[in-house]
Short mmCIF file of C-alpha atoms in Angstrom, two decimals:
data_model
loop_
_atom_site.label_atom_id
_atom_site.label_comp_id
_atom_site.label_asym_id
_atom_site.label_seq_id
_atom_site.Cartn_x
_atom_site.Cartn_y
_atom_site.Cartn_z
CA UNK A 856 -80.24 52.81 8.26
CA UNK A 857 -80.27 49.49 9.91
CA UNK A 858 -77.88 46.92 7.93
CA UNK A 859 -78.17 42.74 7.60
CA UNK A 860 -76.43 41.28 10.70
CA UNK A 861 -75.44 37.92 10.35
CA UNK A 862 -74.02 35.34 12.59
CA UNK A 863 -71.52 33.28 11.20
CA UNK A 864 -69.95 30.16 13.09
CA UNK A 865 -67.34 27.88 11.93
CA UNK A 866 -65.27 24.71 12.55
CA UNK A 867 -62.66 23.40 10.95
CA UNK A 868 -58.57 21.88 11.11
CA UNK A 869 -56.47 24.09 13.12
CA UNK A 870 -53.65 25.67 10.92
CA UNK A 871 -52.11 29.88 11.17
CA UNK A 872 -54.19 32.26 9.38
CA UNK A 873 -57.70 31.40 9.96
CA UNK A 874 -59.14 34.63 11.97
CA UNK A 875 -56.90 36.45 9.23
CA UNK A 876 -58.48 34.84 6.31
CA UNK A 877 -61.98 34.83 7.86
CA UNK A 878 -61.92 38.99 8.70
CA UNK A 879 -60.11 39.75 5.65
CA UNK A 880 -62.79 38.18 3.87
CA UNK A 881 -65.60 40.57 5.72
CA UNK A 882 -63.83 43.44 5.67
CA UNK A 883 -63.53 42.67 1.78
CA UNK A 884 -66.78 42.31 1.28
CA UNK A 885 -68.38 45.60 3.18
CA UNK A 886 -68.80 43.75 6.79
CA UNK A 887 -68.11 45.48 9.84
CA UNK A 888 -67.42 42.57 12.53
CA UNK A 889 -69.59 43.23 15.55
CA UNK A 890 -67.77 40.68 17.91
CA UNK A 891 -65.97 37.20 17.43
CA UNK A 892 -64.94 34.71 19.53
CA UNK A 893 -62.59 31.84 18.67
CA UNK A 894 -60.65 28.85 20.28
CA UNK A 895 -58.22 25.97 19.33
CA UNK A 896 -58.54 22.52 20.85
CA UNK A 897 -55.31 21.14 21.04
CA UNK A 898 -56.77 18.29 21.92
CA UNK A 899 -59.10 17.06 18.43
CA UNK A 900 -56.98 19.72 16.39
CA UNK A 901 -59.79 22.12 15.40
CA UNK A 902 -60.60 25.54 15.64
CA UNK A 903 -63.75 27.10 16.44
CA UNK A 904 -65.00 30.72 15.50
CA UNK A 905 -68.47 32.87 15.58
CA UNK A 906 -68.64 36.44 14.36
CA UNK A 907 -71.42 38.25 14.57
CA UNK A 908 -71.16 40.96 12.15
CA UNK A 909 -73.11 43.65 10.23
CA UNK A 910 -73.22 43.34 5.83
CA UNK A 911 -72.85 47.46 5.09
CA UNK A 912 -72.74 47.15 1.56
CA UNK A 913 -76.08 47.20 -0.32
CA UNK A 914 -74.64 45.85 -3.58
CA UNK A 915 -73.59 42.49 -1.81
CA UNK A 916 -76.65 40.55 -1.67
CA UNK A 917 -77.30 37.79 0.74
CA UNK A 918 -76.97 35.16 -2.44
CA UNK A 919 -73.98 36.68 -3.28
CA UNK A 920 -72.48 37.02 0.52
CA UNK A 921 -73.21 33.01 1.27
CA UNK A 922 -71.73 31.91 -1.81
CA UNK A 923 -68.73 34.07 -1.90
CA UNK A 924 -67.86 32.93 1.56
CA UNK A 925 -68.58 28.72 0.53
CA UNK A 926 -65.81 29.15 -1.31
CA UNK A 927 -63.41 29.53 1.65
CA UNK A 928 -65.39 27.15 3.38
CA UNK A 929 -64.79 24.73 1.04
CA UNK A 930 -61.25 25.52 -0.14
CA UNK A 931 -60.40 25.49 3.87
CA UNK A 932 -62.39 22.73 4.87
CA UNK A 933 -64.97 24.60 7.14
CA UNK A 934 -67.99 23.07 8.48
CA UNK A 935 -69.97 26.79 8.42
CA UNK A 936 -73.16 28.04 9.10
CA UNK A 937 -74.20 31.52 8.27
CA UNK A 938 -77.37 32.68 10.34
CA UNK A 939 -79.69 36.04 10.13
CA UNK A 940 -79.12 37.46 13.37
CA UNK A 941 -82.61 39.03 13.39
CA UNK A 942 -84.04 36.20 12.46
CA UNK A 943 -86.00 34.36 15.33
CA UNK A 944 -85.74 30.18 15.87
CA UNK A 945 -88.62 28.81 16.20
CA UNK A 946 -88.88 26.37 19.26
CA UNK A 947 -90.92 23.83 19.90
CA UNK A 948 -91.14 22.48 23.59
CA UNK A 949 -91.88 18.97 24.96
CA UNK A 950 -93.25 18.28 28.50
CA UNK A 951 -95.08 15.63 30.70
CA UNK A 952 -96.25 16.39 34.17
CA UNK A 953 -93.88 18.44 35.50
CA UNK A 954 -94.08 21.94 34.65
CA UNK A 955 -91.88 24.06 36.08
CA UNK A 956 -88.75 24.69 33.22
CA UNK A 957 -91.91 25.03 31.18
CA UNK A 958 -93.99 27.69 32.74
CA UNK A 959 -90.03 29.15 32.90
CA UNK A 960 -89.23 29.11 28.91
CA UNK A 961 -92.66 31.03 28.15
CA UNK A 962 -92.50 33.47 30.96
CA UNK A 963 -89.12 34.40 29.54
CA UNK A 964 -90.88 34.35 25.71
CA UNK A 965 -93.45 37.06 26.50
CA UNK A 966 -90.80 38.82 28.51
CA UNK A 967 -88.50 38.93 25.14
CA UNK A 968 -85.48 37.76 27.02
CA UNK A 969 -85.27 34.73 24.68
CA UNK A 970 -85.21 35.58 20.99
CA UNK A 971 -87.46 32.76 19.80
CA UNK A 972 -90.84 31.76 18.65
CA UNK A 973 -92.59 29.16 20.09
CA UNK A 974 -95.35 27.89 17.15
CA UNK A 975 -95.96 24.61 19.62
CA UNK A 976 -96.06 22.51 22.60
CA UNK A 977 -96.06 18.80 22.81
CA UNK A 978 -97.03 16.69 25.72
CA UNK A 979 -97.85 13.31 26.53
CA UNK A 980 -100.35 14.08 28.91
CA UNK A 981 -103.02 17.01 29.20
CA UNK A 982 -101.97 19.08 32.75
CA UNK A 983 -100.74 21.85 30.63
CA UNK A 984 -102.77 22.81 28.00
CA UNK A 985 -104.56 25.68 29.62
CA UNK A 986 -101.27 27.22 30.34
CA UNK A 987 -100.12 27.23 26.90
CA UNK A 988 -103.89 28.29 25.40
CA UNK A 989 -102.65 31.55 27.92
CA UNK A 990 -99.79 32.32 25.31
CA UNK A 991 -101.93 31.31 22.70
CA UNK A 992 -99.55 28.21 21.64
CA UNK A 993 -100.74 25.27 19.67
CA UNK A 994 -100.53 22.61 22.45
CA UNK A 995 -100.86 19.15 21.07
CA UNK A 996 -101.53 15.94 23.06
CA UNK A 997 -99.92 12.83 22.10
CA UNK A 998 -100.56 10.30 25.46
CA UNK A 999 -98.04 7.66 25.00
CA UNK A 1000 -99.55 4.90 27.74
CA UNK A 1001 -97.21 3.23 29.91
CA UNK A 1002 -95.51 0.06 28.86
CA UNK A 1003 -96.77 1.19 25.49
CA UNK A 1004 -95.95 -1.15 22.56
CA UNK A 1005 -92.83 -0.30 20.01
CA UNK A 1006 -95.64 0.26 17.43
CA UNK A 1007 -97.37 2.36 19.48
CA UNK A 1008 -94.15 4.70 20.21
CA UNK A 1009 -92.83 4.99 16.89
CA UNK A 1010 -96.62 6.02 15.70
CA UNK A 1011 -96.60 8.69 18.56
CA UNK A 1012 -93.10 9.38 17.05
CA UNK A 1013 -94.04 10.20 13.78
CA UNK A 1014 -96.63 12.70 14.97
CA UNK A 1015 -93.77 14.79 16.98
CA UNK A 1016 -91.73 14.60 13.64
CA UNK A 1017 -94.40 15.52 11.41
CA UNK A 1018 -95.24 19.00 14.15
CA UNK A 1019 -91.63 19.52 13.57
CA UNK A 1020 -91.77 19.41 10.19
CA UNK A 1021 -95.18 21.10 9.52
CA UNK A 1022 -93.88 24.20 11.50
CA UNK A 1023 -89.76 24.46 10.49
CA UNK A 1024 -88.65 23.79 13.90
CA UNK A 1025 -85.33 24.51 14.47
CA UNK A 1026 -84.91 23.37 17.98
CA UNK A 1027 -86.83 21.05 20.12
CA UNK A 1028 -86.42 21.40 24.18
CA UNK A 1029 -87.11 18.78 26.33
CA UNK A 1030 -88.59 20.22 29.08
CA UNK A 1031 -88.82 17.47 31.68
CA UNK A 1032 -90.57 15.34 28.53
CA UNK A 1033 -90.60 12.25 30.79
CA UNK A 1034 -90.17 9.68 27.88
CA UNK A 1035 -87.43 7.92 26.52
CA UNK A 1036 -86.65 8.83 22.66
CA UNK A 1037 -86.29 6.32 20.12
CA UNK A 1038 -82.52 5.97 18.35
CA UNK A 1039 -84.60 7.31 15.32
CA UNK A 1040 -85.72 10.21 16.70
CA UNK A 1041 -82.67 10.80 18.65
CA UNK A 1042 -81.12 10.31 14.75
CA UNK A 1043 -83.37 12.92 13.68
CA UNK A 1044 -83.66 15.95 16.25
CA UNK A 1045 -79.66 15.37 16.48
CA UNK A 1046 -78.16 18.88 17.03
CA UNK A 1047 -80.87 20.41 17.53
CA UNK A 1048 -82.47 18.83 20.51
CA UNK A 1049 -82.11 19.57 24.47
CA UNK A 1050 -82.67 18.36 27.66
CA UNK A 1051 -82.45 18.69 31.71
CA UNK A 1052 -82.17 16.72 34.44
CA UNK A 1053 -80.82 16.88 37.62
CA UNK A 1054 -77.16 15.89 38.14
CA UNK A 1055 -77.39 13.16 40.26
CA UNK A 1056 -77.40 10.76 37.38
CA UNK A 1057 -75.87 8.06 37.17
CA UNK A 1058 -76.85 7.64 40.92
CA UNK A 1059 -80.60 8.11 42.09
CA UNK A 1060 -82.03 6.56 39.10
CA UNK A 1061 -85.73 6.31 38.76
CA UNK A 1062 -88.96 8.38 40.92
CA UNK A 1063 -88.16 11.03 43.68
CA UNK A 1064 -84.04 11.29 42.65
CA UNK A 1065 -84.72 14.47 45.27
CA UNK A 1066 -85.82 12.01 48.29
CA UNK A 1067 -83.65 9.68 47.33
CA UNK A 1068 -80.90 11.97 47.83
CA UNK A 1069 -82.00 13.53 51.11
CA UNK A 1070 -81.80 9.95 52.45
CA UNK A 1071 -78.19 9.70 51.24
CA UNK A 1072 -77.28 13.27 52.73
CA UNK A 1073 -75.81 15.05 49.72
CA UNK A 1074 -74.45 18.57 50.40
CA UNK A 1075 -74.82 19.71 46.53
CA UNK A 1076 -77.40 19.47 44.07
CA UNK A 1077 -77.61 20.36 40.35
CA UNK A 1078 -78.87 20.16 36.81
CA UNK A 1079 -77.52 19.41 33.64
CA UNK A 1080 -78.80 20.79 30.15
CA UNK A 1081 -77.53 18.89 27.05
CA UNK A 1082 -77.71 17.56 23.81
CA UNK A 1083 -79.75 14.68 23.29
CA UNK A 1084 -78.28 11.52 21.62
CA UNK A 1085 -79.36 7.75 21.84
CA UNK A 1086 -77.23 7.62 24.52
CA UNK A 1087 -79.28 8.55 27.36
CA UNK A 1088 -78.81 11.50 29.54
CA UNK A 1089 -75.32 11.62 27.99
CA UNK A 1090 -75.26 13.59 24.92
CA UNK A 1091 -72.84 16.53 24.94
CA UNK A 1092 -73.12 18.86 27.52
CA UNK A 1093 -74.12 22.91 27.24
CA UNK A 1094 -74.68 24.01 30.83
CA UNK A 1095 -74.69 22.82 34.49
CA UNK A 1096 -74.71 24.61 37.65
CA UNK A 1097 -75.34 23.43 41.32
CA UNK A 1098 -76.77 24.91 44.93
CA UNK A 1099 -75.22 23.68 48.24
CA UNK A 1100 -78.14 22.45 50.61
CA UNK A 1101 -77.59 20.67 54.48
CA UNK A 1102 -78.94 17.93 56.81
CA UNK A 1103 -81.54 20.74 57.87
CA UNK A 1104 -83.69 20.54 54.55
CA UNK A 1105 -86.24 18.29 54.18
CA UNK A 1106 -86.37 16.30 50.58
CA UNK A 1107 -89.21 19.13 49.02
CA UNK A 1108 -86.55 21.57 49.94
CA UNK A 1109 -84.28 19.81 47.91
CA UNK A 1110 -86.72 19.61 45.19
CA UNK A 1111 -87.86 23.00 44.93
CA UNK A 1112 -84.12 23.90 44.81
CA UNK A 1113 -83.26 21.67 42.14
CA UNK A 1114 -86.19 22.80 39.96
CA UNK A 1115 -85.14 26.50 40.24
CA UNK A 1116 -81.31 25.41 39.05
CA UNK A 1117 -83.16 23.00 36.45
CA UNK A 1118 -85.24 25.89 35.19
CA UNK A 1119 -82.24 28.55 35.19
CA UNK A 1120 -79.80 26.16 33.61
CA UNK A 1121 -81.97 24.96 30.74
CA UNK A 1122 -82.49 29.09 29.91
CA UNK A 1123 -79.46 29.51 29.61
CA UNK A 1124 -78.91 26.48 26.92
CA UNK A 1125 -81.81 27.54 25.13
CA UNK A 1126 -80.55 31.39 24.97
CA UNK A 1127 -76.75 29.89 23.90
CA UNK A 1128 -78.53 27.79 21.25
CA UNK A 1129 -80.85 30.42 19.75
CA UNK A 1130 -78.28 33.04 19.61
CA UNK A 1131 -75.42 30.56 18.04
CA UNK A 1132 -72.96 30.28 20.42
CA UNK A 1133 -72.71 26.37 20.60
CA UNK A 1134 -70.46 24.42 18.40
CA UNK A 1135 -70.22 20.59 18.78
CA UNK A 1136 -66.94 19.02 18.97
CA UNK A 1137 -67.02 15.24 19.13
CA UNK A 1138 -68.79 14.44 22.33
CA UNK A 1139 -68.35 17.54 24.24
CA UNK A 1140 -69.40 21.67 23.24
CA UNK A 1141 -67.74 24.80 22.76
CA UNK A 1142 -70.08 27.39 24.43
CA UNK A 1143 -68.78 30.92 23.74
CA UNK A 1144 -70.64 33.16 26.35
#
């Protein structure tokens, strides 16, 4: 018989007796605890927690699980989530020209290795809607022109919103979406929005970061994957990784390099988010692996 398996995650003030109270409570309540992960920041005082764990006892229903366990939340000022562990987030991924952490996310969709569904794909220009009709994805084209008036953004804005909307999105990837998002939609998608780019930034700003780097000589390149805020390209941050490269590699080396990290680090963020294992705190993450 296969049981409910939830995934519960947690935040709250750091005090004695928290993994106690939280595992006494499952074990209470016919859960068998699968695996858990926790960790105090000494730093902003709180403690973070996921359990994954398995709900054995038929006469507990899910109503009855969620709201037995608010209580604790509430009485020990938890910021909670409970989530079905079989159920899959749906994902809904934005791109422009560039296509390779794209073509990436779906290859690893049809190969099951991320647990998600992906009901659309967004994209300011049309290079890529053959590839998506291949997984048989909704691809919807919203061309945003350049130097395009405020009106005109916030009314290409309100379509993404509305496709997040119309199809319960629960998190939104940019995958080298080449535009700049609003405060209001940053606002919106908050949490539950990411992005990559290399990891050059704040230095080689602008078109061919890669070239501009060869001409500079770096020895390391890299990509970050993180939450986006109104802040740009500094939201909290999930994942990054680099490659060491030399004076021998010319600058499509470098760029064929740095796509491969950007595509492998933004995987990994995606396969953190969907299975629950980031928890915000402030403007940095706790990523339990």
């Amino acid at each position: 018989m296969t049981h409910p398996e939830y995934i519960l995650t947690l935040s709250c003030p750091d005090h004695r007796g928290i993994v106690h109270r939280v595992s006494g409570f499952l074990a209470e309540n016919g859960c068998n605890i699968i695996d858990s992960a926790q960790f105090g920041d000494a730093q902003s005082q709180l403690f973070f927690m996921r359990v994954h764990f398995a709900s054995e006892d038929a006469s507990i229903s899910d109503e009855t699980l969620r709201a037995r366990f608010a209580e604790v939340a509430r009485e020990l000022k938890m910021n909670a989530e409970l989530h079905d562990a079989h159920k899959k987030p749906r994902m809904m991924i934005m791109v422009s020209k560039i296509g390779h952490c794209l073509n990436d996310l779906l290859f690893r969709y049809r190969s099951g290795l991320l647990h998600v569904e992906i009901p659309a794909i967004v994209s300011n220009h049309t290079e890529f809607y053959q590839l998506a009709a291949s997984y048989n994805i909704p691809f919807h084209h919203l061309p945003l022109k350049a130097g395009a008036s405020p009106e005109a953004k916030r009314i290409q804005e309100e379509r993404v919103l509305e496709i997040v909307r119309d199809n319960d999105i629960d998190l939104v990837v940019l995958a080298r979406y080449m535009q700049i998002l609003s405060p209001q939609l940053c606002e919106a998608l908050r949490g539950r929005a990411i992005n990559i780019h290399h990891s050059f930034l704040p230095s080689f700003k602008g078109a061919k970061p890669y070239y501009q780097a060869h001409e500079r000589g770096v020895k390391l390149i890299g990509a970050t994957a993180h939450f986006v805020t109104s802040d740009l390209d500094e939201g909290p941050i999930i994942e990054q990784d680099v490659e060491r490269v030399d004076h021998a590699m010319e600058p499509e080396t470098l760029t064929a390099i740095g796509r491969d990290v950007e595509c492998v680090v933004l995987a990994r963020a995606v396969k953190w988010f969907v299975e629950q294992r980031i928890l915000l705190n402030g403007h940095k993450t706790v990523v339990f692996k």
